[in-house]
């Protein structure tokens, strides 16, 4: 049986300029460790989008890598609602996120 391709859960976030440094520190030190600590993802990468309008603040993407769609599904079902709510409780409307799911192509 062929191994299932990997899954990338991509979260793109536009962050208000007024919180960008504090938010990025929180992302690295708290949020990503919480997400990867669920055991659903093997690791995560943070990238900053270039050639975008940054008049209101920078845009980042966080890519979480799962070995299977089942691991991603488990995260969405069991952990995502609580972790998303924690983000909103801390930052309110000072960020805007949208999410995509991608499959690695071999």
PDB file of N, CA and C in Angstrom:
ATOM      1  N   UNK A   1       0.845  -1.184   0.000  1.00  0.00           N
ATOM      2  CA  UNK A   1       0.000   0.000   0.000  1.00  0.00           C
ATOM      3  C   UNK A   1       0.892   1.249   0.000  1.00  0.00           C
ATOM      4  N   UNK A   2       0.604   2.181  -0.883  1.00  0.00           N
ATOM      5  CA  UNK A   2       1.406   3.391  -1.000  1.00  0.00           C
ATOM      6  C   UNK A   2       1.107   4.332   0.160  1.00  0.00           C
ATOM      7  N   UNK A   3       2.134   4.967   0.674  1.00  0.00           N
ATOM      8  CA  UNK A   3       1.986   5.908   1.777  1.00  0.00           C
ATOM      9  C   UNK A   3       1.196   7.126   1.318  1.00  0.00           C
ATOM     10  N   UNK A   4       0.298   7.571   2.175  1.00  0.00           N
ATOM     11  CA  UNK A   4      -0.514   8.747   1.884  1.00  0.00           C
ATOM     12  C   UNK A   4       0.377   9.991   1.806  1.00  0.00           C
ATOM     13  N   UNK A   5       0.129  10.881   0.847  1.00  0.00           N
ATOM     14  CA  UNK A   5       0.932  12.101   0.758  1.00  0.00           C
ATOM     15  C   UNK A   5       0.727  12.975   1.992  1.00  0.00           C
ATOM     16  N   UNK A   6       1.689  13.815   2.251  1.00  0.00           N
ATOM     17  CA  UNK A   6       1.584  14.730   3.376  1.00  0.00           C
ATOM     18  C   UNK A   6       0.570  15.834   3.132  1.00  0.00           C
ATOM     19  N   UNK A   7       0.124  16.419   4.225  1.00  0.00           N
ATOM     20  CA  UNK A   7      -0.863  17.493   4.186  1.00  0.00           C
ATOM     21  C   UNK A   7      -0.241  18.740   4.804  1.00  0.00           C
ATOM     22  N   UNK A   8      -0.467  19.891   4.177  1.00  0.00           N
ATOM     23  CA  UNK A   8      -0.051  21.165   4.736  1.00  0.00           C
ATOM     24  C   UNK A   8      -1.311  21.963   5.070  1.00  0.00           C
ATOM     25  N   UNK A   9      -1.430  22.328   6.314  1.00  0.00           N
ATOM     26  CA  UNK A   9      -2.508  23.200   6.784  1.00  0.00           C
ATOM     27  C   UNK A   9      -1.912  24.598   6.830  1.00  0.00           C
ATOM     28  N   UNK A  10      -2.348  25.455   5.928  1.00  0.00           N
ATOM     29  CA  UNK A  10      -1.785  26.788   5.761  1.00  0.00           C
ATOM     30  C   UNK A  10      -2.737  27.820   6.356  1.00  0.00           C
ATOM     31  N   UNK A  11      -2.221  28.615   7.286  1.00  0.00           N
ATOM     32  CA  UNK A  11      -3.015  29.687   7.890  1.00  0.00           C
ATOM     33  C   UNK A  11      -2.341  31.003   7.525  1.00  0.00           C
ATOM     34  N   UNK A  12      -3.026  31.839   6.751  1.00  0.00           N
ATOM     35  CA  UNK A  12      -2.503  33.127   6.341  1.00  0.00           C
ATOM     36  C   UNK A  12      -3.152  34.193   7.220  1.00  0.00           C
ATOM     37  N   UNK A  13      -2.298  35.055   7.811  1.00  0.00           N
ATOM     38  CA  UNK A  13      -2.783  36.005   8.803  1.00  0.00           C
ATOM     39  C   UNK A  13      -2.300  37.409   8.489  1.00  0.00           C
ATOM     40  N   UNK A  14      -3.225  38.335   8.379  1.00  0.00           N
ATOM     41  CA  UNK A  14      -2.924  39.763   8.262  1.00  0.00           C
ATOM     42  C   UNK A  14      -2.973  40.323   9.673  1.00  0.00           C
ATOM     43  N   UNK A  15      -1.874  40.920  10.118  1.00  0.00           N
ATOM     44  CA  UNK A  15      -1.738  41.370  11.502  1.00  0.00           C
ATOM     45  C   UNK A  15      -1.671  42.893  11.546  1.00  0.00           C
ATOM     46  N   UNK A  16      -2.397  43.492  12.472  1.00  0.00           N
ATOM     47  CA  UNK A  16      -2.348  44.949  12.639  1.00  0.00           C
ATOM     48  C   UNK A  16      -0.924  45.375  12.988  1.00  0.00           C
ATOM     49  N   UNK A  17      -0.471  46.458  12.379  1.00  0.00           N
ATOM     50  CA  UNK A  17       0.890  46.943  12.609  1.00  0.00           C
ATOM     51  C   UNK A  17       1.158  47.189  14.095  1.00  0.00           C
ATOM     52  N   UNK A  18       0.149  47.605  14.824  1.00  0.00           N
ATOM     53  CA  UNK A  18       0.325  47.954  16.240  1.00  0.00           C
ATOM     54  C   UNK A  18       0.662  46.763  17.128  1.00  0.00           C
ATOM     55  N   UNK A  19       0.415  45.547  16.662  1.00  0.00           N
ATOM     56  CA  UNK A  19       0.674  44.362  17.491  1.00  0.00           C
ATOM     57  C   UNK A  19       1.675  43.401  16.864  1.00  0.00           C
ATOM     58  N   UNK A  20       2.254  43.755  15.726  1.00  0.00           N
ATOM     59  CA  UNK A  20       3.016  42.768  14.958  1.00  0.00           C
ATOM     60  C   UNK A  20       4.145  42.122  15.749  1.00  0.00           C
ATOM     61  N   UNK A  21       4.914  42.879  16.519  1.00  0.00           N
ATOM     62  CA  UNK A  21       6.041  42.289  17.250  1.00  0.00           C
ATOM     63  C   UNK A  21       5.563  41.389  18.375  1.00  0.00           C
ATOM     64  N   UNK A  22       4.622  41.859  19.159  1.00  0.00           N
ATOM     65  CA  UNK A  22       4.076  41.065  20.263  1.00  0.00           C
ATOM     66  C   UNK A  22       3.371  39.817  19.726  1.00  0.00           C
ATOM     67  N   UNK A  23       2.616  39.975  18.642  1.00  0.00           N
ATOM     68  CA  UNK A  23       1.895  38.852  18.043  1.00  0.00           C
ATOM     69  C   UNK A  23       2.870  37.787  17.536  1.00  0.00           C
ATOM     70  N   UNK A  24       3.934  38.218  16.854  1.00  0.00           N
ATOM     71  CA  UNK A  24       4.899  37.263  16.312  1.00  0.00           C
ATOM     72  C   UNK A  24       5.594  36.492  17.442  1.00  0.00           C
ATOM     73  N   UNK A  25       5.921  37.163  18.523  1.00  0.00           N
ATOM     74  CA  UNK A  25       6.519  36.486  19.678  1.00  0.00           C
ATOM     75  C   UNK A  25       5.548  35.456  20.246  1.00  0.00           C
ATOM     76  N   UNK A  26       4.281  35.847  20.406  1.00  0.00           N
ATOM     77  CA  UNK A  26       3.246  34.932  20.899  1.00  0.00           C
ATOM     78  C   UNK A  26       3.092  33.729  19.966  1.00  0.00           C
ATOM     79  N   UNK A  27       3.099  34.003  18.655  1.00  0.00           N
ATOM     80  CA  UNK A  27       2.967  32.930  17.668  1.00  0.00           C
ATOM     81  C   UNK A  27       4.079  31.897  17.842  1.00  0.00           C
ATOM     82  N   UNK A  28       5.309  32.378  17.928  1.00  0.00           N
ATOM     83  CA  UNK A  28       6.471  31.485  18.022  1.00  0.00           C
ATOM     84  C   UNK A  28       6.546  30.755  19.361  1.00  0.00           C
ATOM     85  N   UNK A  29       6.261  31.471  20.455  1.00  0.00           N
ATOM     86  CA  UNK A  29       6.498  30.917  21.787  1.00  0.00           C
ATOM     87  C   UNK A  29       5.298  30.192  22.384  1.00  0.00           C
ATOM     88  N   UNK A  30       4.089  30.547  21.935  1.00  0.00           N
ATOM     89  CA  UNK A  30       2.898  29.954  22.534  1.00  0.00           C
ATOM     90  C   UNK A  30       2.037  29.180  21.532  1.00  0.00           C
ATOM     91  N   UNK A  31       1.598  29.884  20.494  1.00  0.00           N
ATOM     92  CA  UNK A  31       0.578  29.287  19.623  1.00  0.00           C
ATOM     93  C   UNK A  31       1.096  28.085  18.827  1.00  0.00           C
ATOM     94  N   UNK A  32       2.198  28.242  18.110  1.00  0.00           N
ATOM     95  CA  UNK A  32       2.710  27.124  17.320  1.00  0.00           C
ATOM     96  C   UNK A  32       3.055  25.933  18.213  1.00  0.00           C
ATOM     97  N   UNK A  33       3.729  26.138  19.363  1.00  0.00           N
ATOM     98  CA  UNK A  33       3.966  24.980  20.236  1.00  0.00           C
ATOM     99  C   UNK A  33       2.674  24.295  20.700  1.00  0.00           C
ATOM    100  N   UNK A  34       1.611  25.073  20.924  1.00  0.00           N
ATOM    101  CA  UNK A  34       0.328  24.456  21.295  1.00  0.00           C
ATOM    102  C   UNK A  34      -0.233  23.618  20.147  1.00  0.00           C
ATOM    103  N   UNK A  35      -0.179  24.166  18.930  1.00  0.00           N
ATOM    104  CA  UNK A  35      -0.723  23.442  17.775  1.00  0.00           C
ATOM    105  C   UNK A  35       0.078  22.176  17.502  1.00  0.00           C
ATOM    106  N   UNK A  36       1.388  22.292  17.450  1.00  0.00           N
ATOM    107  CA  UNK A  36       2.194  21.105  17.174  1.00  0.00           C
ATOM    108  C   UNK A  36       2.177  20.140  18.361  1.00  0.00           C
ATOM    109  N   UNK A  37       1.937  20.657  19.557  1.00  0.00           N
ATOM    110  CA  UNK A  37       1.851  19.826  20.742  1.00  0.00           C
ATOM    111  C   UNK A  37       0.647  18.903  20.770  1.00  0.00           C
ATOM    112  N   UNK A  38      -0.301  19.122  19.868  1.00  0.00           N
ATOM    113  CA  UNK A  38      -1.454  18.223  19.777  1.00  0.00           C
ATOM    114  C   UNK A  38      -1.068  16.865  19.220  1.00  0.00           C
ATOM    115  N   UNK A  39       0.095  16.788  18.581  1.00  0.00           N
ATOM    116  CA  UNK A  39       0.522  15.542  17.956  1.00  0.00           C
ATOM    117  C   UNK A  39      -0.032  15.342  16.557  1.00  0.00           C
ATOM    118  N   UNK A  40      -0.788  16.314  16.068  1.00  0.00           N
ATOM    119  CA  UNK A  40      -1.395  16.202  14.736  1.00  0.00           C
ATOM    120  C   UNK A  40      -0.448  16.660  13.625  1.00  0.00           C
ATOM    121  N   UNK A  41       0.550  17.444  13.969  1.00  0.00           N
ATOM    122  CA  UNK A  41       1.484  17.992  12.984  1.00  0.00           C
ATOM    123  C   UNK A  41       2.914  17.689  13.409  1.00  0.00           C
ATOM    124  N   UNK A  42       3.769  17.460  12.429  1.00  0.00           N
ATOM    125  CA  UNK A  42       5.165  17.147  12.725  1.00  0.00           C
ATOM    126  C   UNK A  42       5.989  18.403  12.973  1.00  0.00           C
ATOM    127  N   UNK A  43       5.679  19.480  12.261  1.00  0.00           N
ATOM    128  CA  UNK A  43       6.405  20.732  12.426  1.00  0.00           C
ATOM    129  C   UNK A  43       5.636  21.850  11.731  1.00  0.00           C
ATOM    130  N   UNK A  44       6.154  23.074  11.905  1.00  0.00           N
ATOM    131  CA  UNK A  44       5.518  24.235  11.291  1.00  0.00           C
ATOM    132  C   UNK A  44       6.588  25.200  10.790  1.00  0.00           C
ATOM    133  N   UNK A  45       6.229  25.958   9.779  1.00  0.00           N
ATOM    134  CA  UNK A  45       7.087  27.011   9.238  1.00  0.00           C
ATOM    135  C   UNK A  45       6.311  28.321   9.236  1.00  0.00           C
ATOM    136  N   UNK A  46       7.019  29.403   9.495  1.00  0.00           N
ATOM    137  CA  UNK A  46       6.422  30.742   9.396  1.00  0.00           C
ATOM    138  C   UNK A  46       7.083  31.445   8.227  1.00  0.00           C
ATOM    139  N   UNK A  47       6.279  32.042   7.368  1.00  0.00           N
ATOM    140  CA  UNK A  47       6.801  32.857   6.279  1.00  0.00           C
ATOM    141  C   UNK A  47       6.071  34.198   6.290  1.00  0.00           C
ATOM    142  N   UNK A  48       6.745  35.214   5.785  1.00  0.00           N
ATOM    143  CA  UNK A  48       6.122  36.531   5.639  1.00  0.00           C
ATOM    144  C   UNK A  48       5.910  36.768   4.156  1.00  0.00           C
ATOM    145  N   UNK A  49       4.714  37.170   3.806  1.00  0.00           N
ATOM    146  CA  UNK A  49       4.417  37.432   2.403  1.00  0.00           C
ATOM    147  C   UNK A  49       5.083  38.725   1.966  1.00  0.00           C
ATOM    148  N   UNK A  50       5.682  38.696   0.796  1.00  0.00           N
ATOM    149  CA  UNK A  50       6.316  39.865   0.205  1.00  0.00           C
ATOM    150  C   UNK A  50       5.435  40.409  -0.901  1.00  0.00           C
ATOM    151  N   UNK A  51       5.718  41.614  -1.298  1.00  0.00           N
ATOM    152  CA  UNK A  51       5.000  42.252  -2.398  1.00  0.00           C
ATOM    153  C   UNK A  51       3.499  42.296  -2.140  1.00  0.00           C
ATOM    154  N   UNK A  52       3.145  42.602  -0.878  1.00  0.00           N
ATOM    155  CA  UNK A  52       1.744  42.779  -0.503  1.00  0.00           C
ATOM    156  C   UNK A  52       1.580  44.162   0.114  1.00  0.00           C
ATOM    157  N   UNK A  53       0.375  44.638   0.168  1.00  0.00           N
ATOM    158  CA  UNK A  53       0.078  45.928   0.787  1.00  0.00           C
ATOM    159  C   UNK A  53       0.232  45.785   2.303  1.00  0.00           C
ATOM    160  N   UNK A  54       1.213  46.470   2.866  1.00  0.00           N
ATOM    161  CA  UNK A  54       1.443  46.403   4.310  1.00  0.00           C
ATOM    162  C   UNK A  54       1.037  47.692   5.007  1.00  0.00           C
ATOM    163  N   UNK A  55       0.194  48.480   4.379  1.00  0.00           N
ATOM    164  CA  UNK A  55      -0.197  49.755   4.977  1.00  0.00           C
ATOM    165  C   UNK A  55      -0.917  49.562   6.317  1.00  0.00           C
ATOM    166  N   UNK A  56      -1.594  48.434   6.483  1.00  0.00           N
ATOM    167  CA  UNK A  56      -2.285  48.164   7.742  1.00  0.00           C
ATOM    168  C   UNK A  56      -1.539  47.151   8.601  1.00  0.00           C
ATOM    169  N   UNK A  57      -0.463  46.582   8.066  1.00  0.00           N
ATOM    170  CA  UNK A  57       0.328  45.608   8.811  1.00  0.00           C
ATOM    171  C   UNK A  57       0.786  44.484   7.909  1.00  0.00           C
ATOM    172  N   UNK A  58       1.722  43.682   8.401  1.00  0.00           N
ATOM    173  CA  UNK A  58       2.280  42.594   7.606  1.00  0.00           C
ATOM    174  C   UNK A  58       1.336  41.398   7.496  1.00  0.00           C
ATOM    175  N   UNK A  59       1.625  40.545   6.517  1.00  0.00           N
ATOM    176  CA  UNK A  59       0.884  39.302   6.340  1.00  0.00           C
ATOM    177  C   UNK A  59       1.861  38.143   6.451  1.00  0.00           C
ATOM    178  N   UNK A  60       1.483  37.169   7.264  1.00  0.00           N
ATOM    179  CA  UNK A  60       2.292  35.981   7.480  1.00  0.00           C
ATOM    180  C   UNK A  60       1.486  34.757   7.060  1.00  0.00           C
ATOM    181  N   UNK A  61       2.197  33.674   6.805  1.00  0.00           N
ATOM    182  CA  UNK A  61       1.553  32.376   6.632  1.00  0.00           C
ATOM    183  C   UNK A  61       2.285  31.391   7.531  1.00  0.00           C
ATOM    184  N   UNK A  62       1.510  30.582   8.214  1.00  0.00           N
ATOM    185  CA  UNK A  62       2.072  29.504   9.026  1.00  0.00           C
ATOM    186  C   UNK A  62       1.638  28.207   8.369  1.00  0.00           C
ATOM    187  N   UNK A  63       2.612  27.371   8.066  1.00  0.00           N
ATOM    188  CA  UNK A  63       2.334  26.094   7.424  1.00  0.00           C
ATOM    189  C   UNK A  63       2.623  24.975   8.413  1.00  0.00           C
ATOM    190  N   UNK A  64       1.561  24.239   8.732  1.00  0.00           N
ATOM    191  CA  UNK A  64       1.655  23.103   9.647  1.00  0.00           C
ATOM    192  C   UNK A  64       1.655  21.827   8.803  1.00  0.00           C
ATOM    193  N   UNK A  65       2.593  20.934   9.058  1.00  0.00           N
ATOM    194  CA  UNK A  65       2.762  19.724   8.255  1.00  0.00           C
ATOM    195  C   UNK A  65       2.223  18.503   8.997  1.00  0.00           C
ATOM    196  N   UNK A  66       1.284  17.813   8.361  1.00  0.00           N
ATOM    197  CA  UNK A  66       0.711  16.581   8.910  1.00  0.00           C
ATOM    198  C   UNK A  66       1.096  15.427   7.998  1.00  0.00           C
ATOM    199  N   UNK A  67       1.269  14.252   8.585  1.00  0.00           N
ATOM    200  CA  UNK A  67       1.645  13.101   7.764  1.00  0.00           C
ATOM    201  C   UNK A  67       0.444  12.502   7.045  1.00  0.00           C
ATOM    202  N   UNK A  68      -0.780  12.829   7.497  1.00  0.00           N
ATOM    203  CA  UNK A  68      -1.966  12.265   6.849  1.00  0.00           C
ATOM    204  C   UNK A  68      -3.152  13.210   6.990  1.00  0.00           C
ATOM    205  N   UNK A  69      -4.125  13.011   6.133  1.00  0.00           N
ATOM    206  CA  UNK A  69      -5.374  13.777   6.211  1.00  0.00           C
ATOM    207  C   UNK A  69      -6.095  13.457   7.517  1.00  0.00           C
ATOM    208  N   UNK A  70      -5.962  12.227   8.000  1.00  0.00           N
ATOM    209  CA  UNK A  70      -6.595  11.837   9.260  1.00  0.00           C
ATOM    210  C   UNK A  70      -6.036  12.655  10.428  1.00  0.00           C
ATOM    211  N   UNK A  71      -4.728  12.922  10.430  1.00  0.00           N
ATOM    212  CA  UNK A  71      -4.146  13.751  11.492  1.00  0.00           C
ATOM    213  C   UNK A  71      -4.695  15.170  11.421  1.00  0.00           C
ATOM    214  N   UNK A  72      -4.753  15.724  10.214  1.00  0.00           N
ATOM    215  CA  UNK A  72      -5.335  17.061  10.036  1.00  0.00           C
ATOM    216  C   UNK A  72      -6.794  17.082  10.498  1.00  0.00           C
ATOM    217  N   UNK A  73      -7.572  16.091  10.078  1.00  0.00           N
ATOM    218  CA  UNK A  73      -8.988  16.024  10.469  1.00  0.00           C
ATOM    219  C   UNK A  73      -9.146  15.955  11.982  1.00  0.00           C
ATOM    220  N   UNK A  74      -8.272  15.193  12.632  1.00  0.00           N
ATOM    221  CA  UNK A  74      -8.312  15.075  14.092  1.00  0.00           C
ATOM    222  C   UNK A  74      -8.054  16.442  14.737  1.00  0.00           C
ATOM    223  N   UNK A  75      -7.101  17.189  14.193  1.00  0.00           N
ATOM    224  CA  UNK A  75      -6.821  18.530  14.711  1.00  0.00           C
ATOM    225  C   UNK A  75      -8.050  19.433  14.577  1.00  0.00           C
ATOM    226  N   UNK A  76      -8.644  19.453  13.389  1.00  0.00           N
ATOM    227  CA  UNK A  76      -9.796  20.319  13.136  1.00  0.00           C
ATOM    228  C   UNK A  76     -10.955  19.967  14.063  1.00  0.00           C
ATOM    229  N   UNK A  77     -11.174  18.695  14.269  1.00  0.00           N
ATOM    230  CA  UNK A  77     -12.299  18.255  15.098  1.00  0.00           C
ATOM    231  C   UNK A  77     -12.063  18.477  16.590  1.00  0.00           C
ATOM    232  N   UNK A  78     -10.883  18.134  17.070  1.00  0.00           N
ATOM    233  CA  UNK A  78     -10.644  18.108  18.515  1.00  0.00           C
ATOM    234  C   UNK A  78      -9.982  19.355  19.085  1.00  0.00           C
ATOM    235  N   UNK A  79      -9.151  20.031  18.298  1.00  0.00           N
ATOM    236  CA  UNK A  79      -8.327  21.098  18.868  1.00  0.00           C
ATOM    237  C   UNK A  79      -8.554  22.486  18.276  1.00  0.00           C
ATOM    238  N   UNK A  80      -8.862  22.572  16.999  1.00  0.00           N
ATOM    239  CA  UNK A  80      -8.936  23.867  16.328  1.00  0.00           C
ATOM    240  C   UNK A  80      -9.917  24.842  16.981  1.00  0.00           C
ATOM    241  N   UNK A  81     -11.131  24.429  17.346  1.00  0.00           N
ATOM    242  CA  UNK A  81     -12.065  25.412  17.908  1.00  0.00           C
ATOM    243  C   UNK A  81     -11.531  26.106  19.168  1.00  0.00           C
ATOM    244  N   UNK A  82     -10.910  25.361  20.061  1.00  0.00           N
ATOM    245  CA  UNK A  82     -10.389  25.935  21.303  1.00  0.00           C
ATOM    246  C   UNK A  82      -9.205  26.854  21.025  1.00  0.00           C
ATOM    247  N   UNK A  83      -8.292  26.421  20.168  1.00  0.00           N
ATOM    248  CA  UNK A  83      -7.114  27.238  19.886  1.00  0.00           C
ATOM    249  C   UNK A  83      -7.470  28.490  19.091  1.00  0.00           C
ATOM    250  N   UNK A  84      -8.440  28.400  18.202  1.00  0.00           N
ATOM    251  CA  UNK A  84      -8.899  29.603  17.488  1.00  0.00           C
ATOM    252  C   UNK A  84      -9.524  30.585  18.466  1.00  0.00           C
ATOM    253  N   UNK A  85     -10.318  30.083  19.399  1.00  0.00           N
ATOM    254  CA  UNK A  85     -10.969  30.959  20.372  1.00  0.00           C
ATOM    255  C   UNK A  85      -9.933  31.652  21.255  1.00  0.00           C
ATOM    256  N   UNK A  86      -8.888  30.934  21.639  1.00  0.00           N
ATOM    257  CA  UNK A  86      -7.823  31.541  22.442  1.00  0.00           C
ATOM    258  C   UNK A  86      -7.173  32.697  21.683  1.00  0.00           C
ATOM    259  N   UNK A  87      -6.994  32.531  20.381  1.00  0.00           N
ATOM    260  CA  UNK A  87      -6.411  33.596  19.563  1.00  0.00           C
ATOM    261  C   UNK A  87      -7.317  34.820  19.547  1.00  0.00           C
ATOM    262  N   UNK A  88      -8.612  34.598  19.355  1.00  0.00           N
ATOM    263  CA  UNK A  88      -9.558  35.715  19.339  1.00  0.00           C
ATOM    264  C   UNK A  88      -9.646  36.382  20.700  1.00  0.00           C
ATOM    265  N   UNK A  89      -9.615  35.584  21.770  1.00  0.00           N
ATOM    266  CA  UNK A  89      -9.674  36.150  23.115  1.00  0.00           C
ATOM    267  C   UNK A  89      -8.486  37.061  23.382  1.00  0.00           C
ATOM    268  N   UNK A  90      -7.323  36.699  22.876  1.00  0.00           N
ATOM    269  CA  UNK A  90      -6.107  37.487  23.111  1.00  0.00           C
ATOM    270  C   UNK A  90      -6.001  38.698  22.184  1.00  0.00           C
ATOM    271  N   UNK A  91      -6.311  38.524  20.905  1.00  0.00           N
ATOM    272  CA  UNK A  91      -6.029  39.556  19.904  1.00  0.00           C
ATOM    273  C   UNK A  91      -7.265  40.239  19.336  1.00  0.00           C
ATOM    274  N   UNK A  92      -8.435  39.710  19.592  1.00  0.00           N
ATOM    275  CA  UNK A  92      -9.663  40.343  19.090  1.00  0.00           C
ATOM    276  C   UNK A  92      -9.668  40.484  17.583  1.00  0.00           C
ATOM    277  N   UNK A  93     -10.017  41.680  17.124  1.00  0.00           N
ATOM    278  CA  UNK A  93     -10.129  41.918  15.676  1.00  0.00           C
ATOM    279  C   UNK A  93      -8.861  42.529  15.094  1.00  0.00           C
ATOM    280  N   UNK A  94      -7.737  42.386  15.787  1.00  0.00           N
ATOM    281  CA  UNK A  94      -6.485  42.975  15.307  1.00  0.00           C
ATOM    282  C   UNK A  94      -5.733  42.048  14.350  1.00  0.00           C
ATOM    283  N   UNK A  95      -6.372  40.963  13.965  1.00  0.00           N
ATOM    284  CA  UNK A  95      -5.802  40.073  12.953  1.00  0.00           C
ATOM    285  C   UNK A  95      -6.948  39.490  12.138  1.00  0.00           C
ATOM    286  N   UNK A  96      -6.612  39.054  10.954  1.00  0.00           N
ATOM    287  CA  UNK A  96      -7.579  38.407  10.071  1.00  0.00           C
ATOM    288  C   UNK A  96      -6.886  37.177   9.494  1.00  0.00           C
ATOM    289  N   UNK A  97      -7.518  36.014   9.648  1.00  0.00           N
ATOM    290  CA  UNK A  97      -6.895  34.771   9.191  1.00  0.00           C
ATOM    291  C   UNK A  97      -7.793  34.051   8.198  1.00  0.00           C
ATOM    292  N   UNK A  98      -7.177  33.423   7.223  1.00  0.00           N
ATOM    293  CA  UNK A  98      -7.912  32.475   6.391  1.00  0.00           C
ATOM    294  C   UNK A  98      -7.055  31.236   6.217  1.00  0.00           C
ATOM    295  N   UNK A  99      -7.729  30.125   6.019  1.00  0.00           N
ATOM    296  CA  UNK A  99      -7.068  28.828   6.071  1.00  0.00           C
ATOM    297  C   UNK A  99      -7.269  28.049   4.770  1.00  0.00           C
ATOM    298  N   UNK A 100      -6.226  27.334   4.378  1.00  0.00           N
ATOM    299  CA  UNK A 100      -6.306  26.440   3.236  1.00  0.00           C
ATOM    300  C   UNK A 100      -5.615  25.133   3.602  1.00  0.00           C
ATOM    301  N   UNK A 101      -6.008  24.086   2.937  1.00  0.00           N
ATOM    302  CA  UNK A 101      -5.410  22.768   3.145  1.00  0.00           C
ATOM    303  C   UNK A 101      -4.846  22.315   1.811  1.00  0.00           C
ATOM    304  N   UNK A 102      -3.599  21.861   1.836  1.00  0.00           N
ATOM    305  CA  UNK A 102      -2.927  21.465   0.619  1.00  0.00           C
ATOM    306  C   UNK A 102      -2.341  20.072   0.777  1.00  0.00           C
ATOM    307  N   UNK A 103      -2.197  19.395  -0.327  1.00  0.00           N
ATOM    308  CA  UNK A 103      -1.600  18.065  -0.333  1.00  0.00           C
ATOM    309  C   UNK A 103      -0.270  18.141  -1.054  1.00  0.00           C
ATOM    310  N   UNK A 104       0.764  17.567  -0.446  1.00  0.00           N
ATOM    311  CA  UNK A 104       2.058  17.488  -1.120  1.00  0.00           C
ATOM    312  C   UNK A 104       1.931  16.584  -2.335  1.00  0.00           C
ATOM    313  N   UNK A 105       2.492  17.005  -3.443  1.00  0.00           N
ATOM    314  CA  UNK A 105       2.424  16.225  -4.669  1.00  0.00           C
ATOM    315  C   UNK A 105       3.775  15.575  -4.888  1.00  0.00           C
ATOM    316  N   UNK A 106       3.731  14.288  -5.126  1.00  0.00           N
ATOM    317  CA  UNK A 106       4.984  13.546  -5.337  1.00  0.00           C
ATOM    318  C   UNK A 106       5.319  13.447  -6.798  1.00  0.00           C
TER     319      UNK A 106
END
